[in-house]
mmCIF file of C-alpha atoms in Angstrom:
data_model
loop_
_atom_site.group_PDB
_atom_site.id
_atom_site.type_symbol
_atom_site.label_atom_id
_atom_site.label_comp_id
_atom_site.label_asym_id
_atom_site.label_seq_id
_atom_site.Cartn_x
_atom_site.Cartn_y
_atom_site.Cartn_z
ATOM 1 C CA MET A 1 49.206 -98.053 49.613
ATOM 2 C CA ALA A 2 50.920 -101.172 48.383
ATOM 3 C CA GLY A 3 54.445 -99.756 48.336
ATOM 4 C CA VAL A 4 54.710 -99.512 44.561
ATOM 5 C CA ARG A 5 56.925 -96.570 43.574
ATOM 6 C CA VAL A 6 55.747 -94.685 40.497
ATOM 7 C CA ALA A 7 57.382 -92.049 38.279
ATOM 8 C CA PHE A 8 55.835 -89.656 35.786
ATOM 9 C CA ASN A 9 57.697 -87.266 33.502
ATOM 10 C CA THR A 10 56.066 -84.698 31.233
ATOM 11 C CA GLY A 11 58.929 -84.074 28.832
ATOM 12 C CA ASP A 12 59.179 -80.500 27.552
ATOM 13 C CA VAL A 13 56.067 -78.397 28.136
ATOM 14 C CA THR A 14 55.832 -74.844 26.848
ATOM 15 C CA PHE A 15 54.244 -72.094 28.904
ATOM 16 C CA ALA A 16 53.310 -68.455 28.348
ATOM 17 C CA THR A 17 52.655 -65.421 30.529
ATOM 18 C CA SER A 18 49.706 -66.827 32.434
ATOM 19 C CA THR A 19 48.733 -69.500 34.930
ATOM 20 C CA LYS A 20 49.195 -72.994 33.494
ATOM 21 C CA THR A 21 48.918 -76.520 34.875
ATOM 22 C CA VAL A 22 51.934 -78.332 33.419
ATOM 23 C CA ALA A 23 51.446 -81.699 35.164
ATOM 24 C CA GLN A 24 48.724 -83.494 37.100
ATOM 25 C CA VAL A 25 48.385 -86.865 38.824
ATOM 26 C CA LYS A 26 45.138 -88.449 39.970
ATOM 27 C CA ALA A 27 44.767 -90.998 42.729
ATOM 28 C CA ALA A 28 42.364 -93.836 41.975
ATOM 29 C CA SER A 29 39.047 -93.823 43.845
ATOM 30 C CA ASN A 30 39.405 -95.013 47.446
ATOM 31 C CA HIS A 31 43.193 -95.304 46.987
ATOM 32 C CA ARG A 32 45.384 -92.475 48.202
ATOM 33 C CA ILE A 33 48.910 -91.851 46.982
ATOM 34 C CA ARG A 34 51.981 -90.407 48.703
ATOM 35 C CA ILE A 35 53.967 -87.809 46.797
ATOM 36 C CA GLU A 36 57.710 -88.249 47.404
ATOM 37 C CA ARG A 37 59.215 -85.683 45.048
ATOM 38 C CA VAL A 38 58.237 -83.145 42.394
ATOM 39 C CA ARG A 39 60.976 -81.639 40.229
ATOM 40 C CA VAL A 40 60.583 -78.731 37.825
ATOM 41 C CA SER A 41 63.454 -77.974 35.434
ATOM 42 C CA PHE A 42 63.292 -74.820 33.344
ATOM 43 C CA LYS A 43 65.078 -74.147 30.061
ATOM 44 C CA GLY A 44 65.239 -70.356 30.265
ATOM 45 C CA VAL A 45 67.435 -68.256 27.994
ATOM 46 C CA SER A 46 67.592 -64.922 29.824
ATOM 47 C CA GLY A 47 69.096 -64.291 33.245
ATOM 48 C CA ALA A 48 67.019 -61.112 33.509
ATOM 49 C CA GLU A 49 63.637 -62.863 33.657
ATOM 50 C CA ALA A 50 61.502 -62.753 36.793
ATOM 51 C CA PRO A 51 61.073 -65.904 38.893
ATOM 52 C CA VAL A 52 58.190 -68.260 38.157
ATOM 53 C CA LEU A 53 55.869 -69.174 41.031
ATOM 54 C CA VAL A 54 55.574 -72.980 41.052
ATOM 55 C CA LYS A 55 52.601 -74.269 43.051
ATOM 56 C CA LEU A 56 51.555 -77.790 44.019
ATOM 57 C CA CYS A 57 47.784 -77.617 44.387
ATOM 58 C CA ARG A 58 44.852 -79.841 45.061
ATOM 59 C CA GLN A 59 42.612 -79.774 41.994
ATOM 60 C CA THR A 60 38.979 -80.844 41.911
ATOM 61 C CA THR A 61 38.619 -81.410 38.159
ATOM 62 C CA ALA A 62 40.814 -82.857 35.438
ATOM 63 C CA GLY A 63 40.628 -79.956 33.005
ATOM 64 C CA THR A 64 41.611 -80.766 29.417
ATOM 65 C CA MET A 65 45.160 -82.055 29.008
ATOM 66 C CA THR A 66 47.366 -84.524 27.167
ATOM 67 C CA SER A 67 47.409 -88.001 28.722
ATOM 68 C CA GLY A 68 50.672 -89.083 30.298
ATOM 69 C CA THR A 69 52.091 -92.479 31.208
ATOM 70 C CA PRO A 70 53.154 -93.115 34.786
ATOM 71 C CA VAL A 71 55.557 -96.063 35.107
ATOM 72 C CA LYS A 72 56.687 -98.376 37.884
ATOM 73 C CA VAL A 73 60.147 -97.513 39.193
ATOM 74 C CA THR A 74 60.766 -101.243 39.664
ATOM 75 C CA ASP A 75 59.337 -103.138 36.689
ATOM 76 C CA SER A 76 58.978 -106.388 38.643
ATOM 77 C CA ASP A 77 56.578 -104.878 41.230
ATOM 78 C CA PRO A 78 53.279 -106.786 41.071
ATOM 79 C CA GLY A 79 49.953 -105.293 40.102
ATOM 80 C CA THR A 80 48.653 -102.691 37.712
ATOM 81 C CA LEU A 81 49.187 -98.996 38.345
ATOM 82 C CA GLN A 82 46.028 -97.191 39.378
ATOM 83 C CA THR A 83 47.403 -93.641 39.333
ATOM 84 C CA THR A 84 46.780 -91.675 36.149
ATOM 85 C CA ALA A 85 48.611 -88.607 34.887
ATOM 86 C CA GLN A 86 48.369 -85.871 32.297
ATOM 87 C CA HIS A 87 50.181 -82.709 31.274
ATOM 88 C CA THR A 88 49.950 -79.448 29.310
ATOM 89 C CA ALA A 89 46.524 -78.037 30.153
ATOM 90 C CA THR A 90 44.571 -76.443 27.330
ATOM 91 C CA VAL A 91 41.560 -75.954 29.629
ATOM 92 C CA GLU A 92 42.625 -75.324 33.225
ATOM 93 C CA PRO A 93 41.300 -77.591 35.993
ATOM 94 C CA THR A 94 39.456 -76.160 38.987
ATOM 95 C CA THR A 95 42.113 -75.517 41.603
ATOM 96 C CA GLY A 96 41.688 -75.754 45.357
ATOM 97 C CA ASN A 97 44.207 -75.114 48.096
ATOM 98 C CA VAL A 98 47.957 -74.720 47.631
ATOM 99 C CA LYS A 99 49.965 -77.543 49.269
ATOM 100 C CA ALA A 100 53.435 -76.089 48.563
ATOM 101 C CA SER A 101 54.934 -73.287 46.493
ATOM 102 C CA GLN A 102 58.315 -71.866 45.522
ATOM 103 C CA LEU A 103 59.635 -69.014 43.383
ATOM 104 C CA VAL A 104 62.056 -70.512 40.842
ATOM 105 C CA HIS A 105 64.276 -68.693 38.383
ATOM 106 C CA PRO A 106 63.505 -69.874 34.817
ATOM 107 C CA GLN A 107 67.126 -70.876 34.167
ATOM 108 C CA THR A 108 67.242 -73.317 37.095
ATOM 109 C CA SER A 109 65.331 -76.208 38.635
ATOM 110 C CA TYR A 110 63.717 -76.956 41.978
ATOM 111 C CA ASP A 111 62.923 -80.148 43.896
ATOM 112 C CA PHE A 112 59.953 -80.350 46.243
ATOM 113 C CA VAL A 113 60.978 -83.273 48.489
ATOM 114 C CA PHE A 114 58.649 -84.694 51.137
ATOM 115 C CA PRO A 115 60.614 -86.703 53.735
ATOM 116 C CA PRO A 116 59.080 -89.225 56.158
ATOM 117 C CA GLY A 117 56.851 -87.475 58.643
ATOM 118 C CA ARG A 118 56.179 -84.589 56.255
ATOM 119 C CA GLU A 119 54.537 -86.509 53.431
ATOM 120 C CA LEU A 120 52.173 -84.972 50.914
ATOM 121 C CA TYR A 121 49.174 -87.243 50.372
ATOM 122 C CA VAL A 122 46.574 -87.103 47.605
ATOM 123 C CA ASP A 123 43.276 -88.648 48.706
ATOM 124 C CA GLY A 124 41.435 -91.195 46.586
ATOM 125 C CA GLY A 125 39.850 -89.615 43.529
ATOM 126 C CA ASP A 126 41.676 -86.296 44.020
ATOM 127 C CA TYR A 127 44.176 -84.568 41.750
ATOM 128 C CA LEU A 128 47.513 -82.896 42.445
ATOM 129 C CA GLY A 129 48.499 -80.275 39.899
ATOM 130 C CA VAL A 130 51.826 -78.581 39.236
ATOM 131 C CA ILE A 131 50.919 -75.014 38.289
ATOM 132 C CA LEU A 132 53.136 -72.219 36.976
ATOM 133 C CA ASP A 133 52.325 -68.538 37.499
ATOM 134 C CA THR A 134 54.560 -66.776 34.985
ATOM 135 C CA PRO A 135 54.462 -62.982 35.121
ATOM 136 C CA THR A 136 56.710 -61.876 32.271
ATOM 137 C CA GLN A 137 57.978 -64.648 30.004
ATOM 138 C CA ALA A 138 57.240 -67.730 27.984
ATOM 139 C CA GLY A 139 59.468 -70.777 28.125
ATOM 140 C CA THR A 140 59.877 -74.511 28.483
ATOM 141 C CA VAL A 141 59.737 -76.690 31.598
ATOM 142 C CA ASP A 142 60.203 -80.411 32.260
ATOM 143 C CA THR A 143 58.355 -81.807 35.280
ATOM 144 C CA SER A 144 58.779 -85.144 37.030
ATOM 145 C CA ILE A 145 56.706 -86.565 39.857
ATOM 146 C CA GLU A 146 57.695 -89.511 42.058
ATOM 147 C CA LEU A 147 55.036 -91.105 44.226
ATOM 148 C CA GLU A 148 54.011 -94.276 46.003
ATOM 149 C CA GLU A 149 50.680 -95.988 45.582
#
């Protein structure tokens, strides 16, 4: 890692009553990344809806998604970003183990924060996906990922 801080934001992503990958980042080959924060912000309309299970998972394939644009937090940092990102899966990636999860009410938001000593790393060539398991409703979510490469 070269100490370059990177941010990726999906903008509004719609989801339905299913399992859906709403965001994914991929570490370049032989170049791991450190996830600092993942934030999911829902735009729910009903207080009666069931919570959504938000999972951060290792994924072994890219699936089919819309390309995203990760950006440097500090524009003057040298080098070219090697991390890639995408969002809104139309064909779900192959998902491996769950790294973190949280039930979140669809009218709120949640921050997964990984402090020093409890970092979440993505190995070179691997993917980290933000997956929603939504039992009863459709809606909209905005996801942001902060990382260091």
